[in-house]
PDB file of C-alpha atoms in Angstrom:
ATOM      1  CA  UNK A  23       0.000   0.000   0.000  1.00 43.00           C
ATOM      2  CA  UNK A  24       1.651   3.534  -0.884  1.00 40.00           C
ATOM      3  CA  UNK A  25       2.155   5.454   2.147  1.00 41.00           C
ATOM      4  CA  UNK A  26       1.865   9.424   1.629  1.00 38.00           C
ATOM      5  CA  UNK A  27       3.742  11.799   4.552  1.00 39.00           C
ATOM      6  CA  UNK A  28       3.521  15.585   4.767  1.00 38.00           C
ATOM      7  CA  UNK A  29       6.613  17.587   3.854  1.00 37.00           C
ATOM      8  CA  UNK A  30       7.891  19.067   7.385  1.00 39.00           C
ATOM      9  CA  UNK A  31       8.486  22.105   5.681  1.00 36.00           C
ATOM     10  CA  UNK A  32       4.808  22.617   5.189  1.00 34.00           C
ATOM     11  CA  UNK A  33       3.529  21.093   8.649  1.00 38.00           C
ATOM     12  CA  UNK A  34       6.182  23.966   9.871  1.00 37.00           C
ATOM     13  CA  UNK A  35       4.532  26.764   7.907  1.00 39.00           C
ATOM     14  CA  UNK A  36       1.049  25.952   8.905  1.00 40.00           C
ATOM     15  CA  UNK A  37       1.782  25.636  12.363  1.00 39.00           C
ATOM     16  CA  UNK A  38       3.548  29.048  12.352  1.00 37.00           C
ATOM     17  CA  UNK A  39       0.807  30.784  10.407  1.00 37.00           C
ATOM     18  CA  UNK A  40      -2.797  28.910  11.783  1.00 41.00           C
ATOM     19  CA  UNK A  41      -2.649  26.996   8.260  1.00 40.00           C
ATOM     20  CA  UNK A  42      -3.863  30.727   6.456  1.00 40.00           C
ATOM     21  CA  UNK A  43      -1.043  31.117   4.073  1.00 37.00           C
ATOM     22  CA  UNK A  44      -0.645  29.354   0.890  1.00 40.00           C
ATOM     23  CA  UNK A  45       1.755  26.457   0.978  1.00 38.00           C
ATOM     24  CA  UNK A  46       5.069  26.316  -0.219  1.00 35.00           C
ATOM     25  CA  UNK A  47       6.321  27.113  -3.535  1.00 38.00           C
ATOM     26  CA  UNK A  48       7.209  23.376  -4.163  1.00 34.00           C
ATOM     27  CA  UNK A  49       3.192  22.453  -4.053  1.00 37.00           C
ATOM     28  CA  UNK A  50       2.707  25.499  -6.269  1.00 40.00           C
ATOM     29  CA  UNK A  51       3.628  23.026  -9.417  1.00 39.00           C
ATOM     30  CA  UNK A  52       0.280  21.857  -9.266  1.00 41.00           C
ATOM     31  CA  UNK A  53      -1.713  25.157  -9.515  1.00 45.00           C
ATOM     32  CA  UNK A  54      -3.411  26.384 -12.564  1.00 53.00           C
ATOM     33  CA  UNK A  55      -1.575  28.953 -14.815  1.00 57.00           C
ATOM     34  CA  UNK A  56      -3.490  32.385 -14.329  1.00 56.00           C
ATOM     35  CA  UNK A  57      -5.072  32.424 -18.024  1.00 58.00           C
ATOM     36  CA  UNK A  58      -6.593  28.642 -17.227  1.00 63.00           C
ATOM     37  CA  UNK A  59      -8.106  29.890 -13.796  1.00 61.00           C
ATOM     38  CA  UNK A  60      -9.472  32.769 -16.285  1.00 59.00           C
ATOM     39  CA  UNK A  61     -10.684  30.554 -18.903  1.00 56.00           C
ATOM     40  CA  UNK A  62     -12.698  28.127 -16.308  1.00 63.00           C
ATOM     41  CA  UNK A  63     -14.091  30.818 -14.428  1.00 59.00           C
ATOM     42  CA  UNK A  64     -15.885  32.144 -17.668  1.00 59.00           C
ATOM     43  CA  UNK A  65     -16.322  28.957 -19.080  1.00 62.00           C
ATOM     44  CA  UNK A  66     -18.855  28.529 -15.841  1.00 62.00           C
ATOM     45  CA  UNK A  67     -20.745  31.340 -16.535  1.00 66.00           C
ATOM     46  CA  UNK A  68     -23.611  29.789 -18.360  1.00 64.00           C
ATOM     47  CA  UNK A  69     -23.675  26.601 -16.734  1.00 68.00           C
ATOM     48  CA  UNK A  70     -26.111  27.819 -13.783  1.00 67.00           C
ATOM     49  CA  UNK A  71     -26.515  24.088 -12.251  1.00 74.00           C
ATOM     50  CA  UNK A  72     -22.903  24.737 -10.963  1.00 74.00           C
ATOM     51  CA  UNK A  73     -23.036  28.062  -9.372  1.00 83.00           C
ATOM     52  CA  UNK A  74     -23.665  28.366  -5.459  1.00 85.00           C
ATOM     53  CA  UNK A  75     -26.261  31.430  -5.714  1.00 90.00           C
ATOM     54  CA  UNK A  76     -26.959  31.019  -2.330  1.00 93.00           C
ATOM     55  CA  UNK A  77     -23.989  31.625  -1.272  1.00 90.00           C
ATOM     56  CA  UNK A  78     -23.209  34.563  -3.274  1.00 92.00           C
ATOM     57  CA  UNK A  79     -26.060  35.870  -1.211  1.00 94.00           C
ATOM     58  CA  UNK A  80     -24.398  35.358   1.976  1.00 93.00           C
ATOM     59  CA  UNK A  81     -21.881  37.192   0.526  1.00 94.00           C
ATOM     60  CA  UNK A  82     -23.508  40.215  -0.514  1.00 94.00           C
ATOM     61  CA  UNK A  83     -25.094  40.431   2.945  1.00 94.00           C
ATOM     62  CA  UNK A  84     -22.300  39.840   5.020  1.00 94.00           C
ATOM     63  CA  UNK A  85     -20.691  42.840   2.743  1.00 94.00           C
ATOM     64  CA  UNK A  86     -23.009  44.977   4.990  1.00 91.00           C
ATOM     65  CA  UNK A  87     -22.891  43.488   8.005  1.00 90.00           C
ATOM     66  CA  UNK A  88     -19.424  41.808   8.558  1.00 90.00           C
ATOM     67  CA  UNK A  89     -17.057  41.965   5.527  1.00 92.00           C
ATOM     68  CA  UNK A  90     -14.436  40.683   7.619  1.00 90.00           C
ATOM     69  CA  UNK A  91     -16.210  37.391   7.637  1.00 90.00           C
ATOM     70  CA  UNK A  92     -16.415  37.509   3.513  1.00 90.00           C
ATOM     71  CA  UNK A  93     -12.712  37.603   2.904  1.00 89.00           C
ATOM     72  CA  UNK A  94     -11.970  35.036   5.680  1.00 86.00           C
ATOM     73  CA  UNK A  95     -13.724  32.454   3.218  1.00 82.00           C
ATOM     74  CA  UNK A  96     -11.339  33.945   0.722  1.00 81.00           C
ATOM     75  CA  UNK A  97      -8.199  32.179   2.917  1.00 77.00           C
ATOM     76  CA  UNK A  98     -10.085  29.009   3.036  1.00 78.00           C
ATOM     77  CA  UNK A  99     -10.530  29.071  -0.899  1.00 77.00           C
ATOM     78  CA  UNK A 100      -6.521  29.623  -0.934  1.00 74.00           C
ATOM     79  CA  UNK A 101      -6.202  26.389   1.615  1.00 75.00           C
ATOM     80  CA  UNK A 102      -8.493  24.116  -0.713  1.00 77.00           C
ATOM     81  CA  UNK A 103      -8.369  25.457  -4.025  1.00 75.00           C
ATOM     82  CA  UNK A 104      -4.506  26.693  -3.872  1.00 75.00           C
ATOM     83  CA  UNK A 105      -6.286  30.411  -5.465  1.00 80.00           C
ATOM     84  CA  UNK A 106      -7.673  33.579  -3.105  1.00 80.00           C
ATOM     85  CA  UNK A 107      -9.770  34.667  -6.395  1.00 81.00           C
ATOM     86  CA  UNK A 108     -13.573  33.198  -6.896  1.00 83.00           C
ATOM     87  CA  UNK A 109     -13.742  30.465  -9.317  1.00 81.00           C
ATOM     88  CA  UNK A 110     -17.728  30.876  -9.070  1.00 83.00           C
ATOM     89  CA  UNK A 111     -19.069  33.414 -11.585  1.00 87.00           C
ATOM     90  CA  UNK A 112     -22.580  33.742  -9.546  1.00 89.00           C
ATOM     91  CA  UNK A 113     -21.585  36.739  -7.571  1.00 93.00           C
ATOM     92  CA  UNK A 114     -21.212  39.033 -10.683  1.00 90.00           C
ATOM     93  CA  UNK A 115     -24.383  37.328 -12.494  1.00 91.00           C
ATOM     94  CA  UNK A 116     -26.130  38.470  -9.192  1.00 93.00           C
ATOM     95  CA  UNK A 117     -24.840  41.375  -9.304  1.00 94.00           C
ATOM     96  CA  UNK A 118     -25.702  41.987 -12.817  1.00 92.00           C
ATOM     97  CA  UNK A 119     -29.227  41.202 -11.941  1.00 93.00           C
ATOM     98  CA  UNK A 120     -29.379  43.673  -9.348  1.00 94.00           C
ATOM     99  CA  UNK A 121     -27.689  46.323 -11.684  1.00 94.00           C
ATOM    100  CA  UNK A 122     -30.315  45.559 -14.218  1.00 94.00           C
ATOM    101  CA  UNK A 123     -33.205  45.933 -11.717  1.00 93.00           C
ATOM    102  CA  UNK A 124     -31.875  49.227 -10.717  1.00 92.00           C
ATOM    103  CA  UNK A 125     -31.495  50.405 -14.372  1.00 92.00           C
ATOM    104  CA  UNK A 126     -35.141  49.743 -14.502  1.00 93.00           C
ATOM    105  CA  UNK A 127     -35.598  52.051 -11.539  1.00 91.00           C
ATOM    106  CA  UNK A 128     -33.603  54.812 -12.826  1.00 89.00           C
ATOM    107  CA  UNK A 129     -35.573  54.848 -16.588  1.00 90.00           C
ATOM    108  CA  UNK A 130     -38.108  55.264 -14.470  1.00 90.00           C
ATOM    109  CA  UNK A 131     -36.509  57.779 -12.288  1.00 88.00           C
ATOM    110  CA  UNK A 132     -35.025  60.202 -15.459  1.00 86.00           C
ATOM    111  CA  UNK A 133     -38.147  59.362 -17.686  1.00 89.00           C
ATOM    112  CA  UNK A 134     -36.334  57.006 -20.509  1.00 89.00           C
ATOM    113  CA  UNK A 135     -37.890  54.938 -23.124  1.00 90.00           C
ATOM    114  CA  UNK A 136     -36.940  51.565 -24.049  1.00 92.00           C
ATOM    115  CA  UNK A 137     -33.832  51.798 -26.253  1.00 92.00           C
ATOM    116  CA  UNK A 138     -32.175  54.622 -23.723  1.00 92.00           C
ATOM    117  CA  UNK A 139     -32.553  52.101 -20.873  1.00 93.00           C
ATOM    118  CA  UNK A 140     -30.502  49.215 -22.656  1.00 93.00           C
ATOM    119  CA  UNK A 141     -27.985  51.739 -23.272  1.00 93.00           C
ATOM    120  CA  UNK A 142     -27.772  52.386 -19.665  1.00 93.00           C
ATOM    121  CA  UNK A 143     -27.747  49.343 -18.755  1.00 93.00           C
ATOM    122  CA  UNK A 144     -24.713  48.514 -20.858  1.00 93.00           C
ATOM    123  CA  UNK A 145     -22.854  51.312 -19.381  1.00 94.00           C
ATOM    124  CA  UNK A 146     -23.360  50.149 -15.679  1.00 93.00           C
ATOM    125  CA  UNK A 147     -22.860  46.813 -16.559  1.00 92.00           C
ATOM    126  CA  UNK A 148     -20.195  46.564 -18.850  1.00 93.00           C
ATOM    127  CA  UNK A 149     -18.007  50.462 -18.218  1.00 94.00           C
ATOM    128  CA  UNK A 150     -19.143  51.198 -14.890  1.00 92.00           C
ATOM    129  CA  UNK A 151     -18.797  48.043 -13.349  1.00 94.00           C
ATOM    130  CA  UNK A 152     -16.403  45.793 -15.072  1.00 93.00           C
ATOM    131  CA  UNK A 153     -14.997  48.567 -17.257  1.00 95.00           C
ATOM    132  CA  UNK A 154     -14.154  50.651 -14.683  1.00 95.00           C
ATOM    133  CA  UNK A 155     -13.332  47.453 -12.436  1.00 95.00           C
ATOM    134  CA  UNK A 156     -10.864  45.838 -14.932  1.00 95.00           C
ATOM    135  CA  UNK A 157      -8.722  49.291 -14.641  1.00 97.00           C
ATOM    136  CA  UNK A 158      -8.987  49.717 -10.891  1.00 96.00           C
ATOM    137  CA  UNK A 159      -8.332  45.826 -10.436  1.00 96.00           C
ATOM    138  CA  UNK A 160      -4.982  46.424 -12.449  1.00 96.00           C
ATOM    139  CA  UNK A 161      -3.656  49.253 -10.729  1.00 96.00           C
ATOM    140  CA  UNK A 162      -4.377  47.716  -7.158  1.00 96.00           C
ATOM    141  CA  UNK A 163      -2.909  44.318  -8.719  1.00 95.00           C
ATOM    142  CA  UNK A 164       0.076  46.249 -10.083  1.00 95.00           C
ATOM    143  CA  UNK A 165       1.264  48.799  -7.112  1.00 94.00           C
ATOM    144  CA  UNK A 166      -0.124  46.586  -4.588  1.00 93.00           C
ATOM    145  CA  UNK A 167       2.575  43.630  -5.852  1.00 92.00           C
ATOM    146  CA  UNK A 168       5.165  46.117  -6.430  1.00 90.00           C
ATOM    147  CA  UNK A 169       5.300  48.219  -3.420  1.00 90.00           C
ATOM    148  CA  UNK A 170       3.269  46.523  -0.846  1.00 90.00           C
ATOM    149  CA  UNK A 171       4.861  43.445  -0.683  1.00 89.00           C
ATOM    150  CA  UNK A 172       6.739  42.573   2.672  1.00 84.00           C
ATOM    151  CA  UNK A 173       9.709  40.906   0.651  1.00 76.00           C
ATOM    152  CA  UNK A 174       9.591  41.297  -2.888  1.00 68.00           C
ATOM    153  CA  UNK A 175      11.565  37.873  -3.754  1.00 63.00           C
ATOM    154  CA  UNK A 176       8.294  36.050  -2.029  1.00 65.00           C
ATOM    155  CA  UNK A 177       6.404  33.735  -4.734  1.00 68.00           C
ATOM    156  CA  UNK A 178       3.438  35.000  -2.784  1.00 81.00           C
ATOM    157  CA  UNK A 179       1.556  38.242  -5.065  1.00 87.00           C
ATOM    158  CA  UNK A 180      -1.556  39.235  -5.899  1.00 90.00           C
ATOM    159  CA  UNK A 181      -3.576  37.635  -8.181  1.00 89.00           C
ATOM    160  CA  UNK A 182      -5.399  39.655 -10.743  1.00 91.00           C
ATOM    161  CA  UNK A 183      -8.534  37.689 -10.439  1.00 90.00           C
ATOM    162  CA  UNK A 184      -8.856  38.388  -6.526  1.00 92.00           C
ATOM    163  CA  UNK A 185      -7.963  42.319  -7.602  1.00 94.00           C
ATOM    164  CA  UNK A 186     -11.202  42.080  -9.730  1.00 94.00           C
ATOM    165  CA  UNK A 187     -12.979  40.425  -6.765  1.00 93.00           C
ATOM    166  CA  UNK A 188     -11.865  42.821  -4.365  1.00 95.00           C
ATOM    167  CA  UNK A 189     -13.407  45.107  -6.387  1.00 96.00           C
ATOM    168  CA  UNK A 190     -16.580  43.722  -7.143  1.00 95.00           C
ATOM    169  CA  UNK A 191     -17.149  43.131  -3.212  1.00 95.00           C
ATOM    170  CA  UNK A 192     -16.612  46.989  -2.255  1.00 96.00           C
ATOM    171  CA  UNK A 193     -18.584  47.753  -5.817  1.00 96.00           C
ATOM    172  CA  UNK A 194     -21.893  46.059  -4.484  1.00 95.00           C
ATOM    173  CA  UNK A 195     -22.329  48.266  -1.197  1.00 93.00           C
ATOM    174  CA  UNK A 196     -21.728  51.655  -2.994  1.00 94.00           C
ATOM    175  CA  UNK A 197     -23.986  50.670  -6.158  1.00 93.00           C
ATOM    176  CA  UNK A 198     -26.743  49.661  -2.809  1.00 93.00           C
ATOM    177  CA  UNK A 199     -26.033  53.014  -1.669  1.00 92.00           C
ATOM    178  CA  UNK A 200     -26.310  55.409  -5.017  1.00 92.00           C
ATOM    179  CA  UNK A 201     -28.219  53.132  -7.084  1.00 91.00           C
ATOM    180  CA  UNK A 202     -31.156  51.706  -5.206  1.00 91.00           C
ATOM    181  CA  UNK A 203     -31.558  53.903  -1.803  1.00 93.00           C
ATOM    182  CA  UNK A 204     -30.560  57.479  -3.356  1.00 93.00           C
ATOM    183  CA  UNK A 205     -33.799  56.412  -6.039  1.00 91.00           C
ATOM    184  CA  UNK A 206     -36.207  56.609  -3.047  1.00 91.00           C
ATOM    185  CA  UNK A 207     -35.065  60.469  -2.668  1.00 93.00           C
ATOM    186  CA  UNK A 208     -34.514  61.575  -5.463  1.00 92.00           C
ATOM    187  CA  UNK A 209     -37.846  63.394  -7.041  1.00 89.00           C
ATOM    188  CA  UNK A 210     -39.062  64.122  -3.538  1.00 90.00           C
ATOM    189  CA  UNK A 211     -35.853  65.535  -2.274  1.00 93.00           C
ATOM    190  CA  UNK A 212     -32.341  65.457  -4.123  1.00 94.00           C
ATOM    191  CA  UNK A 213     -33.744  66.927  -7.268  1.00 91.00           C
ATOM    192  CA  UNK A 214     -33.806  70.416  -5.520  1.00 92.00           C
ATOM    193  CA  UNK A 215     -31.531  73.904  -5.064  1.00 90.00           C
ATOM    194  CA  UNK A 216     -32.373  72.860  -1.595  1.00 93.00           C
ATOM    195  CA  UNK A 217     -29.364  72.638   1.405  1.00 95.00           C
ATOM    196  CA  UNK A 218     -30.946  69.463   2.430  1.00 95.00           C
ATOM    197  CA  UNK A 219     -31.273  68.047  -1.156  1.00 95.00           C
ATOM    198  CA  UNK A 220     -27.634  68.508  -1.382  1.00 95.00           C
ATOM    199  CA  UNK A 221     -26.504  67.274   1.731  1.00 96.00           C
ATOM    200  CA  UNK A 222     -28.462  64.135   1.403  1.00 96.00           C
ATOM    201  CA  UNK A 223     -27.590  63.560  -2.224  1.00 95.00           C
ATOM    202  CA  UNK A 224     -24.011  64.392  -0.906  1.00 96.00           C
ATOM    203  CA  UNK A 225     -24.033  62.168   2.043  1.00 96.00           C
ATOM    204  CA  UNK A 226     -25.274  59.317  -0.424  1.00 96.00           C
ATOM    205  CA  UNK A 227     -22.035  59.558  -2.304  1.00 96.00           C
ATOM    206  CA  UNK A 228     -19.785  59.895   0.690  1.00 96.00           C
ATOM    207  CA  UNK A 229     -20.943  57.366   2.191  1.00 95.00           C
ATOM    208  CA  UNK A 230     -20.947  54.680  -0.930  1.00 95.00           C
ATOM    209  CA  UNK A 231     -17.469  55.921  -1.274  1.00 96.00           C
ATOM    210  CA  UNK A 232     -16.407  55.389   1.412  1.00 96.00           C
ATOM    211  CA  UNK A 233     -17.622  51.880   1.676  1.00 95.00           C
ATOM    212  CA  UNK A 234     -15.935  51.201  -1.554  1.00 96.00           C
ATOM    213  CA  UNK A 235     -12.433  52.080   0.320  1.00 97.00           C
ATOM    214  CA  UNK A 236     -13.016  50.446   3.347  1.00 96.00           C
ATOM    215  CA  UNK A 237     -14.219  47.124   2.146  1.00 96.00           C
ATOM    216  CA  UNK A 238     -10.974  47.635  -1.045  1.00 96.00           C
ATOM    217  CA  UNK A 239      -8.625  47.818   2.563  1.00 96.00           C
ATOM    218  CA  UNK A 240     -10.300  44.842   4.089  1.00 95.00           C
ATOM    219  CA  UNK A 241      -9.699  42.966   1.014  1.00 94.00           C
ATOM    220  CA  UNK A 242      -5.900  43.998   0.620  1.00 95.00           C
ATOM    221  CA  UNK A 243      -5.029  44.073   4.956  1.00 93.00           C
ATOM    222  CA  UNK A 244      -6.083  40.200   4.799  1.00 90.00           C
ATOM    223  CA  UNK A 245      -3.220  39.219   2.772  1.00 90.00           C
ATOM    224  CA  UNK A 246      -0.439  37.838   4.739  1.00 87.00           C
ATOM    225  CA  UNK A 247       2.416  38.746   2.217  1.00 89.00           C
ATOM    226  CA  UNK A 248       1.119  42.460   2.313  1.00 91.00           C
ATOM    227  CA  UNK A 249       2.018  45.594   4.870  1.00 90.00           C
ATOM    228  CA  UNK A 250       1.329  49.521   4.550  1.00 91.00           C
ATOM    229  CA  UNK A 251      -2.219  48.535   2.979  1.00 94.00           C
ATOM    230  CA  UNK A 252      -3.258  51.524   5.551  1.00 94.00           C
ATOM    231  CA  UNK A 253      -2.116  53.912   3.001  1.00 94.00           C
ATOM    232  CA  UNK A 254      -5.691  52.862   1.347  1.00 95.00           C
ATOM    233  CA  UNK A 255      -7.826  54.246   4.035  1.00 96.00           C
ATOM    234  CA  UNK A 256      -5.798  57.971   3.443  1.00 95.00           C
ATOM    235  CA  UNK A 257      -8.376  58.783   0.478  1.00 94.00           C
ATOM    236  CA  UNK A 258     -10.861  59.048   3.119  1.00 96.00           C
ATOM    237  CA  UNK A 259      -9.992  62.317   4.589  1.00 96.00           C
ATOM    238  CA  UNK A 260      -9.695  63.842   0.881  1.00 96.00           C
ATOM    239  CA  UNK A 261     -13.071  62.574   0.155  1.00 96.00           C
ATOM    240  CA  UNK A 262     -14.365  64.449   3.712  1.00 97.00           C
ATOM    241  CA  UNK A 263     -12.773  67.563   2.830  1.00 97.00           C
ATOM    242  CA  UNK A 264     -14.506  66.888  -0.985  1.00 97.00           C
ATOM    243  CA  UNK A 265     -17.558  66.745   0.539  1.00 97.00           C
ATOM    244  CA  UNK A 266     -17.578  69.402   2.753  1.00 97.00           C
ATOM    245  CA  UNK A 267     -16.437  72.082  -0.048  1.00 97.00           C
ATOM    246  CA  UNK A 268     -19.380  70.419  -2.270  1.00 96.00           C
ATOM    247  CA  UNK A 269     -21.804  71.363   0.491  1.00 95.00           C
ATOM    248  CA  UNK A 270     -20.549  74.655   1.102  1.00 95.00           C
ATOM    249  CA  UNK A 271     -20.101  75.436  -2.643  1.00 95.00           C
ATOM    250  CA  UNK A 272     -23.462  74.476  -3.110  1.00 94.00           C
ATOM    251  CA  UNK A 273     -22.281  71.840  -5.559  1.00 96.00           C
ATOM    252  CA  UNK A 274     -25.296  68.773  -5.722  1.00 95.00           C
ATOM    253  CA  UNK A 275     -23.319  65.845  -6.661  1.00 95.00           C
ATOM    254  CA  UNK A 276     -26.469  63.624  -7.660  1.00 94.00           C
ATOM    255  CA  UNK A 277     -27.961  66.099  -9.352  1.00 92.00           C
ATOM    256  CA  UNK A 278     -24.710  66.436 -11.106  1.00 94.00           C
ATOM    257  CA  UNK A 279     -24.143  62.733 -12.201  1.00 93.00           C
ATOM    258  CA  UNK A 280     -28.299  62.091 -13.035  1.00 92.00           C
ATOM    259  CA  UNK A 281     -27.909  64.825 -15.617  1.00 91.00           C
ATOM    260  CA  UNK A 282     -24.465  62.831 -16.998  1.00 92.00           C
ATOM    261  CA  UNK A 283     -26.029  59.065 -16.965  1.00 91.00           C
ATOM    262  CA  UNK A 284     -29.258  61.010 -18.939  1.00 87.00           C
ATOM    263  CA  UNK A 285     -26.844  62.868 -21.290  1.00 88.00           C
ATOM    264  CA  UNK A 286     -24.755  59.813 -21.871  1.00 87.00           C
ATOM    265  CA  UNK A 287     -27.944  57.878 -23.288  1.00 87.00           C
ATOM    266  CA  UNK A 288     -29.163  60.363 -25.367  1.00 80.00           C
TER     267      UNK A 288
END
């Protein structure tokens, strides 16, 4: 009978680390190549039987409640599947379903027909979401594996796919925030020369901003093999002082970007 025995090199890493960081280079022969991770991921993307939905829910919950508890099942992935990044599409086909829904809302909202909403729904979808995500996803992926990095010569980086994920985990709380709950003010309130149209509408975008770089640290602080990710949470003062000079200016910022996503579907 063939006997299998652990390396001691990798029962001393786990023991030193809790078991949370990926094992040893020499087991690292066996992981997939980043561009097949890429191609089964989207390979899975119409093959709904294999998607956990249900989970992808708990995830999208939790992203309110307790993030921290979201990218802890990121570190088990790593342990079981030797990758931090999702290898289940359902949390961006739920969260294209919920971008859609809201599209609906806001046709309704800025009074557009038929063939202006699909155009707004393929800008959320595909520029503001995974446009826009594929470009903040690269720069993260980039600095964050060239500066951040507690020893550079460590086979341990970031992988582009969890950059993407990252992003798409502090997307879904801000897109909540602007996209569904601003809605419910909007005609009654925000739509105003008010001061309390603006400093709602206002406080709607610093909030969902804010979220977005909180949830973008929480994602980046959890890795082991990373330091200084602090430096993240320094756009939040910026975006403070932003806010208070748009208050004071007068400046409403949702007024501001309704009259852009109208224009841009014209």
């Amino acid at each position: 009978m063939r006997q299998y025995t652990r390396s001691p090199r990798y029962d001393s890493d786990n023991q030193s680390t809790g078991g949370l960081l990926p094992e040893p280079a020499t087991s690292r022969q066996d992981c997939m190549s980043a561009a097949m991770k890429r191609y089964k991921y989207l390979r899975r993307i119409f093959k709904f039987q294999q998607m956990d939905f249900e989970f992808a829910l708990w995830q999208m919950w939790y992203l309110f409640v307790s993030p921290q508890k979201v990218y802890r099942n990121f570190h088990y992935r790593k342990q079981t599947k030797k990758q931090f990044a999702r290898d289940d599409p359902a949390f961006l086909l739920l969260l294209s379903a919920w971008l859609t829904i809201s599209s609906i809302a806001f046709a309704i909202v800025l009074r557009l027909g038929i063939i202006q909403l699909i155009k707004f729904l393929v800008y959320v979808v595909l520029v503001d979401c995974i446009g826009c995500g594929i470009i903040v996803a690269t720069l993260f992926w980039f600095f964050g594996n060239k500066y951040l990095r507690r020893d550079c010569n460590d086979l341990q980086d970031i992988e582009w796919g969890y950059a993407f994920d990252v992003h798409l985990n502090a997307f879904f709380p801000q897109f909540v925030m602007i996209h569904i709950w601003q809605l419910f003010f909007y005609n009654g309130i925000i739509n105003h020369e008010w001061f309390i149209s603006r400093f709602i509408g206002n406080s709607f975008w610093l909030v969902g901003i804010c979220y977005y770089v909180y949830i973008t640290f929480l994602g980046y602080n959890c890795l082991p093999f990373l330091h200084k990710t602090n430096l993240i949470l320094s756009s939040v003062p910026v975006l403070v002082l932003f806010y208070i000079i748009s208050i004071i200016s007068g400046w409403n910022v949702s007024h501001t970007v309704m009259e852009f996503y109208h224009n841009r579907v014209k």
